[in-house]
């Protein structure tokens, strides 16, 4: 017979250790406290752009000479998944949500791929090109109408070619 | 006088394979006042660190270097006989942010889920929730972890689970 669920009272050791009325930060950050912490993110932004730029350059070089059936496609797809997940995960934090959105489209597209057709490789290249343009032009925020159209077109391309052709 | 959190009292372990993401998390924690912040790049190293030194809060990515993932780490914390503390709060801070990922993480017993890209405010709210408003734990045949129901709704009849 199934055992009945047991409810265990909340562990309060951290509360007893750290919550007080004298030292530390308020439970809700004030505007100035928030700005101060946000400054940490801003100061790491240049490093993010440099690192992502180098990683993108690496996969774009790999991408240039690749064709369907090439034994290197498996490793290439691993690299694409890794780079796209990194960009998806960090872009928005650093003020580049459009980078995150395009990287998400690329990551979703390649998530379950073992190999890729010529058309699929082309869709991947288009994503990489779009990421490169946004990065080099420093497009922060969601972008304008043109960028939204671009994202829509990339998503449509992944949907159309996800089964191969 | 409003309540405050002294983060210098809390010992953190950040488990993240991406060096920049790890450094960013460490810098944010240091900025709010944390002093004890350890880093691991994979779950095996994280498990070793937890056995070697006390940790109060784990912040882990799902995708880690090495053979096992952040979810395996949560499983170790909640279910392994070698776990240093089965009640250890865990924030899953990850780019795996589809609905099915959130459900899987929750069912494995994560305390908080923070989808990447994250905001400083989102991270801070989860830290406050863990430290200042800890949740009950549920121990059943199929689940061990924080109570997955967020709101405590007052009820007008005896709570059967409390009796159990």
Tab-separated table of C-alpha atoms in Angstrom:
chain	number	residue	atom	x	y	z
A	1	UNK	CA	0.000	0.000	0.000
A	2	UNK	CA	1.244	3.463	-0.828
A	3	UNK	CA	2.670	5.403	2.087
A	4	UNK	CA	0.846	8.627	2.939
A	5	UNK	CA	2.649	11.855	2.114
A	6	UNK	CA	4.473	13.406	5.025
A	7	UNK	CA	4.671	17.194	5.316
A	8	UNK	CA	7.935	18.334	6.874
A	9	UNK	CA	7.996	21.886	8.302
A	10	UNK	CA	10.147	24.360	6.357
A	11	UNK	CA	13.831	24.265	7.315
A	12	UNK	CA	14.494	27.692	8.836
A	13	UNK	CA	18.255	27.483	9.426
A	14	UNK	CA	19.076	30.019	6.686
A	15	UNK	CA	16.401	32.391	7.925
A	16	UNK	CA	17.768	32.230	11.464
A	17	UNK	CA	21.310	32.714	10.187
A	18	UNK	CA	20.861	35.540	7.721
A	19	UNK	CA	17.601	37.444	8.258
A	20	UNK	CA	17.935	40.362	10.660
A	21	UNK	CA	17.049	44.038	11.072
A	22	UNK	CA	20.539	45.552	10.997
A	23	UNK	CA	22.868	44.262	8.300
A	24	UNK	CA	22.486	43.388	4.648
A	25	UNK	CA	20.047	44.110	1.847
A	26	UNK	CA	16.304	44.655	2.088
A	27	UNK	CA	14.070	41.781	0.987
A	28	UNK	CA	13.039	44.026	-1.879
A	29	UNK	CA	15.999	45.724	-3.554
A	30	UNK	CA	15.819	49.499	-3.620
A	31	UNK	CA	16.385	51.242	-6.934
A	32	UNK	CA	19.958	52.147	-6.017
A	33	UNK	CA	20.748	48.641	-4.759
A	34	UNK	CA	19.343	47.181	-7.961
A	35	UNK	CA	21.427	49.593	-10.070
A	36	UNK	CA	24.539	48.614	-8.152
A	37	UNK	CA	24.006	44.905	-8.723
A	38	UNK	CA	23.011	45.520	-12.342
A	39	UNK	CA	26.370	47.272	-12.734
A	40	UNK	CA	28.051	43.874	-12.326
A	41	UNK	CA	26.219	42.636	-15.401
A	42	UNK	CA	27.037	45.741	-17.387
A	43	UNK	CA	30.711	45.506	-16.557
A	44	UNK	CA	30.815	41.929	-17.917
A	45	UNK	CA	29.025	42.886	-21.124
A	46	UNK	CA	32.166	43.557	-23.196
A	47	UNK	CA	33.558	40.176	-22.258
A	48	UNK	CA	30.287	38.538	-23.306
A	49	UNK	CA	30.401	40.225	-26.708
A	50	UNK	CA	34.048	39.254	-27.260
A	51	UNK	CA	33.564	35.626	-26.221
A	52	UNK	CA	30.377	35.106	-28.171
A	53	UNK	CA	31.975	36.787	-31.196
A	54	UNK	CA	34.914	34.349	-31.054
A	55	UNK	CA	32.667	31.311	-30.650
A	56	UNK	CA	30.436	32.432	-33.504
A	57	UNK	CA	33.470	32.982	-35.710
A	58	UNK	CA	34.650	29.443	-34.897
A	59	UNK	CA	31.415	27.744	-35.967
A	60	UNK	CA	31.061	29.964	-39.026
A	61	UNK	CA	34.512	28.856	-40.211
A	62	UNK	CA	33.518	25.208	-39.606
A	63	UNK	CA	30.272	25.858	-41.423
A	64	UNK	CA	31.850	27.249	-44.594
A	65	UNK	CA	33.259	23.978	-45.954
A	66	UNK	CA	30.629	21.592	-44.676
A	67	UNK	CA	28.211	19.676	-46.882
A	68	UNK	CA	25.589	16.976	-46.415
A	69	UNK	CA	27.101	13.591	-45.590
A	70	UNK	CA	30.385	15.028	-44.319
A	71	UNK	CA	31.532	12.971	-41.292
A	72	UNK	CA	32.299	16.223	-39.474
A	73	UNK	CA	28.605	17.205	-39.405
A	74	UNK	CA	28.042	15.439	-36.042
A	75	UNK	CA	30.762	17.437	-34.268
A	76	UNK	CA	29.594	20.593	-36.000
A	77	UNK	CA	26.038	20.093	-34.722
A	78	UNK	CA	27.395	19.548	-31.190
A	79	UNK	CA	29.271	22.851	-31.476
A	80	UNK	CA	26.161	24.612	-32.804
A	81	UNK	CA	24.047	23.314	-29.931
A	82	UNK	CA	26.628	24.437	-27.394
A	83	UNK	CA	27.101	27.938	-28.861
A	84	UNK	CA	23.378	28.502	-29.381
A	85	UNK	CA	22.598	27.451	-25.806
A	86	UNK	CA	25.270	29.826	-24.474
A	87	UNK	CA	23.921	32.740	-26.512
A	88	UNK	CA	20.299	31.912	-25.688
A	89	UNK	CA	21.174	31.783	-21.998
A	90	UNK	CA	23.189	34.972	-21.759
A	91	UNK	CA	22.053	37.331	-24.532
A	92	UNK	CA	19.006	38.666	-22.721
A	93	UNK	CA	20.859	39.093	-19.446
A	94	UNK	CA	23.337	41.395	-21.195
A	95	UNK	CA	20.625	43.403	-22.973
A	96	UNK	CA	20.511	41.415	-26.227
A	97	UNK	CA	17.157	39.578	-26.142
A	98	UNK	CA	17.093	39.360	-29.940
A	99	UNK	CA	20.345	37.376	-29.840
A	100	UNK	CA	18.698	35.057	-27.307
A	101	UNK	CA	15.593	34.647	-29.467
A	102	UNK	CA	17.555	33.761	-32.624
A	103	UNK	CA	19.845	31.434	-30.662
A	104	UNK	CA	16.758	29.728	-29.205
A	105	UNK	CA	15.391	29.199	-32.713
A	106	UNK	CA	18.734	27.655	-33.731
A	107	UNK	CA	18.956	25.511	-30.605
A	108	UNK	CA	15.389	24.223	-30.963
A	109	UNK	CA	16.094	23.422	-34.627
A	110	UNK	CA	19.270	21.412	-33.975
A	111	UNK	CA	18.330	19.922	-30.588
A	112	UNK	CA	17.567	16.432	-31.856
A	113	UNK	CA	19.627	16.403	-35.069
A	114	UNK	CA	22.203	13.652	-35.608
A	115	UNK	CA	22.899	14.743	-39.151
A	116	UNK	CA	21.771	17.528	-41.458
A	117	UNK	CA	20.663	17.874	-45.068
A	118	UNK	CA	22.047	20.581	-47.337
A	119	UNK	CA	18.897	22.644	-46.747
A	120	UNK	CA	19.173	22.289	-42.981
A	121	UNK	CA	22.850	23.303	-43.086
A	122	UNK	CA	21.783	26.361	-45.018
A	123	UNK	CA	19.156	27.260	-42.393
A	124	UNK	CA	21.816	26.925	-39.691
A	125	UNK	CA	24.142	29.247	-41.660
A	126	UNK	CA	21.373	31.840	-41.941
A	127	UNK	CA	20.956	31.776	-38.178
A	128	UNK	CA	24.697	32.211	-37.669
A	129	UNK	CA	24.756	35.107	-40.139
A	130	UNK	CA	21.842	36.781	-38.333
A	131	UNK	CA	23.559	36.395	-34.962
A	132	UNK	CA	26.749	37.852	-36.425
A	133	UNK	CA	24.919	40.885	-37.843
A	134	UNK	CA	23.185	41.633	-34.534
A	135	UNK	CA	26.448	41.273	-32.677
A	136	UNK	CA	28.491	43.405	-35.057
A	137	UNK	CA	25.841	46.128	-35.234
A	138	UNK	CA	25.319	46.044	-31.454
A	139	UNK	CA	21.537	45.735	-31.731
A	140	UNK	CA	20.305	45.745	-28.155
A	141	UNK	CA	16.698	45.209	-27.096
A	142	UNK	CA	14.132	43.442	-29.229
A	143	UNK	CA	15.163	45.261	-32.421
A	144	UNK	CA	12.781	46.960	-34.843
A	145	UNK	CA	10.296	45.714	-37.421
A	146	UNK	CA	13.072	44.481	-39.709
A	147	UNK	CA	14.602	42.357	-36.953
A	148	UNK	CA	11.208	40.916	-36.027
A	149	UNK	CA	10.661	39.953	-39.675
A	150	UNK	CA	14.088	38.332	-39.726
A	151	UNK	CA	13.299	36.273	-36.623
A	152	UNK	CA	9.942	35.274	-38.088
A	153	UNK	CA	11.598	34.195	-41.338
A	154	UNK	CA	14.207	32.105	-39.505
A	155	UNK	CA	11.528	30.391	-37.425
A	156	UNK	CA	9.491	29.697	-40.554
A	157	UNK	CA	12.561	28.206	-42.242
A	158	UNK	CA	13.216	25.878	-39.306
A	159	UNK	CA	9.600	24.773	-39.290
A	160	UNK	CA	9.633	24.108	-43.025
A	161	UNK	CA	12.892	22.158	-43.051
A	162	UNK	CA	12.813	20.373	-39.706
A	163	UNK	CA	12.075	17.061	-41.405
A	164	UNK	CA	14.930	17.345	-43.854
A	165	UNK	CA	13.873	19.125	-47.082
B	1	UNK	CA	12.257	48.551	10.525
B	2	UNK	CA	12.360	46.338	7.416
B	3	UNK	CA	13.902	42.865	7.468
B	4	UNK	CA	17.279	42.453	5.803
B	5	UNK	CA	19.308	39.533	4.556
B	6	UNK	CA	22.960	39.288	5.499
B	7	UNK	CA	24.311	37.304	2.563
B	8	UNK	CA	27.744	37.047	4.186
B	9	UNK	CA	26.241	34.307	6.376
B	10	UNK	CA	25.235	32.136	3.424
B	11	UNK	CA	27.617	29.668	1.747
B	12	UNK	CA	27.001	29.286	-1.979
B	13	UNK	CA	28.033	26.674	-4.515
B	14	UNK	CA	27.742	27.725	-8.173
B	15	UNK	CA	27.802	24.827	-10.634
B	16	UNK	CA	28.281	26.102	-14.171
B	17	UNK	CA	30.356	24.875	-17.126
B	18	UNK	CA	30.475	28.202	-18.951
B	19	UNK	CA	33.247	30.318	-17.364
B	20	UNK	CA	31.634	33.675	-18.168
B	21	UNK	CA	28.225	32.612	-16.810
B	22	UNK	CA	29.916	31.255	-13.677
B	23	UNK	CA	31.900	34.444	-13.159
B	24	UNK	CA	28.793	36.575	-13.652
B	25	UNK	CA	26.880	34.601	-11.019
B	26	UNK	CA	29.805	34.792	-8.574
B	27	UNK	CA	30.146	38.554	-9.128
B	28	UNK	CA	26.421	39.134	-8.558
B	29	UNK	CA	26.489	37.083	-5.349
B	30	UNK	CA	29.575	38.973	-4.162
B	31	UNK	CA	27.844	42.272	-4.915
B	32	UNK	CA	24.878	41.382	-2.688
B	33	UNK	CA	27.337	40.585	0.100
B	34	UNK	CA	28.134	36.872	-0.195
B	35	UNK	CA	31.631	35.914	0.916
B	36	UNK	CA	31.691	32.134	0.704
B	37	UNK	CA	31.152	31.267	-2.966
B	38	UNK	CA	32.552	28.032	-4.361
B	39	UNK	CA	32.541	27.091	-8.033
B	40	UNK	CA	32.334	23.742	-9.809
B	41	UNK	CA	32.164	23.096	-13.540
B	42	UNK	CA	30.506	19.676	-13.356
B	43	UNK	CA	28.263	17.727	-11.035
B	44	UNK	CA	30.948	15.260	-9.914
B	45	UNK	CA	33.115	18.115	-8.667
B	46	UNK	CA	30.049	19.684	-7.044
B	47	UNK	CA	29.245	16.451	-5.183
B	48	UNK	CA	32.838	16.253	-3.939
B	49	UNK	CA	32.738	19.865	-2.751
B	50	UNK	CA	29.478	19.328	-0.907
B	51	UNK	CA	30.936	16.356	0.918
B	52	UNK	CA	34.116	18.290	1.801
B	53	UNK	CA	32.582	21.556	2.999
B	54	UNK	CA	29.214	22.867	4.135
B	55	UNK	CA	27.070	24.557	1.522
B	56	UNK	CA	23.815	26.447	2.160
B	57	UNK	CA	22.513	27.100	-1.364
B	58	UNK	CA	23.383	25.433	-4.678
B	59	UNK	CA	22.876	27.313	-7.940
B	60	UNK	CA	23.285	24.962	-10.876
B	61	UNK	CA	22.947	24.956	-14.655
B	62	UNK	CA	21.208	21.915	-16.187
B	63	UNK	CA	23.834	21.489	-18.921
B	64	UNK	CA	27.187	20.742	-17.347
B	65	UNK	CA	30.513	19.419	-18.500
B	66	UNK	CA	31.211	15.784	-17.642
B	67	UNK	CA	28.897	12.802	-17.752
B	68	UNK	CA	26.122	14.005	-15.488
B	69	UNK	CA	23.839	17.019	-15.580
B	70	UNK	CA	22.425	19.528	-13.143
B	71	UNK	CA	19.334	17.343	-12.852
B	72	UNK	CA	21.547	14.421	-11.782
B	73	UNK	CA	22.993	16.729	-9.149
B	74	UNK	CA	19.509	17.535	-7.828
B	75	UNK	CA	18.748	13.810	-7.769
B	76	UNK	CA	21.943	13.200	-5.761
B	77	UNK	CA	21.077	15.931	-3.253
B	78	UNK	CA	17.482	14.791	-2.731
B	79	UNK	CA	17.853	11.014	-2.929
B	80	UNK	CA	21.393	9.749	-2.441
B	81	UNK	CA	22.495	8.173	0.804
B	82	UNK	CA	25.711	10.163	0.295
B	83	UNK	CA	23.847	13.468	0.132
B	84	UNK	CA	25.200	15.874	2.736
B	85	UNK	CA	21.770	17.479	3.190
B	86	UNK	CA	18.592	16.296	1.487
B	87	UNK	CA	16.913	19.623	2.299
B	88	UNK	CA	19.604	21.728	0.611
B	89	UNK	CA	18.001	24.538	-1.428
B	90	UNK	CA	18.781	24.306	-5.149
B	91	UNK	CA	18.199	26.974	-7.796
B	92	UNK	CA	18.147	25.514	-11.298
B	93	UNK	CA	19.372	28.446	-13.409
B	94	UNK	CA	19.312	27.180	-16.951
B	95	UNK	CA	18.814	27.854	-20.632
B	96	UNK	CA	16.711	24.663	-20.751
B	97	UNK	CA	13.549	26.593	-20.196
B	98	UNK	CA	10.792	24.745	-22.025
B	99	UNK	CA	7.706	23.860	-20.008
B	100	UNK	CA	8.691	20.183	-19.895
B	101	UNK	CA	12.103	21.163	-18.457
B	102	UNK	CA	10.461	23.210	-15.713
B	103	UNK	CA	8.142	20.328	-14.830
B	104	UNK	CA	10.994	17.789	-14.803
B	105	UNK	CA	13.159	20.011	-12.607
B	106	UNK	CA	10.285	20.626	-10.220
B	107	UNK	CA	9.471	16.925	-10.021
B	108	UNK	CA	13.114	16.149	-9.222
B	109	UNK	CA	12.900	18.527	-6.270
B	110	UNK	CA	14.524	21.823	-7.265
B	111	UNK	CA	13.637	24.630	-4.893
B	112	UNK	CA	13.508	27.392	-7.505
B	113	UNK	CA	13.683	27.448	-11.301
B	114	UNK	CA	15.301	30.452	-12.978
B	115	UNK	CA	15.173	30.501	-16.770
B	116	UNK	CA	18.126	31.986	-18.631
B	117	UNK	CA	18.504	34.680	-19.737
B	118	UNK	CA	17.819	35.825	-16.198
B	119	UNK	CA	17.532	39.264	-14.668
B	120	UNK	CA	19.259	40.346	-11.468
B	121	UNK	CA	15.834	40.991	-9.987
B	122	UNK	CA	14.638	37.466	-10.840
B	123	UNK	CA	17.682	35.926	-9.188
B	124	UNK	CA	17.364	38.120	-6.101
B	125	UNK	CA	13.681	37.256	-5.633
B	126	UNK	CA	14.505	33.550	-5.658
B	127	UNK	CA	17.288	34.013	-3.117
B	128	UNK	CA	14.922	35.938	-0.850
B	129	UNK	CA	12.277	33.259	-1.235
B	130	UNK	CA	14.722	30.491	-0.264
B	131	UNK	CA	16.218	32.324	2.706
B	132	UNK	CA	13.337	34.336	4.149
B	133	UNK	CA	10.307	32.291	3.079
B	134	UNK	CA	11.363	28.639	3.047
B	135	UNK	CA	8.781	26.066	1.974
B	136	UNK	CA	7.697	22.840	3.644
B	137	UNK	CA	9.058	19.570	2.315
B	138	UNK	CA	6.976	16.679	1.083
B	139	UNK	CA	8.089	13.096	1.581
B	140	UNK	CA	6.033	10.500	-0.281
B	141	UNK	CA	6.565	7.281	-2.230
B	142	UNK	CA	7.018	9.190	-5.451
B	143	UNK	CA	8.473	12.542	-4.413
B	144	UNK	CA	10.883	14.106	-1.987
B	145	UNK	CA	11.429	17.833	-2.190
B	146	UNK	CA	9.978	21.270	-1.501
B	147	UNK	CA	6.204	21.557	-1.512
B	148	UNK	CA	5.341	22.214	-5.157
B	149	UNK	CA	2.242	24.198	-4.246
B	150	UNK	CA	3.230	27.845	-4.099
B	151	UNK	CA	0.320	29.490	-2.343
B	152	UNK	CA	-0.849	28.403	1.056
B	153	UNK	CA	-4.604	28.654	0.686
B	154	UNK	CA	-6.460	28.738	4.006
B	155	UNK	CA	-8.913	25.846	4.274
B	156	UNK	CA	-11.925	25.489	6.513
B	157	UNK	CA	-11.467	21.805	7.285
B	158	UNK	CA	-8.698	19.723	8.901
B	159	UNK	CA	-5.629	19.332	6.659
B	160	UNK	CA	-5.356	15.576	6.100
B	161	UNK	CA	-1.685	15.868	5.104
B	162	UNK	CA	-0.749	17.650	8.322
B	163	UNK	CA	-2.253	14.747	10.271
B	164	UNK	CA	-0.211	12.260	8.208
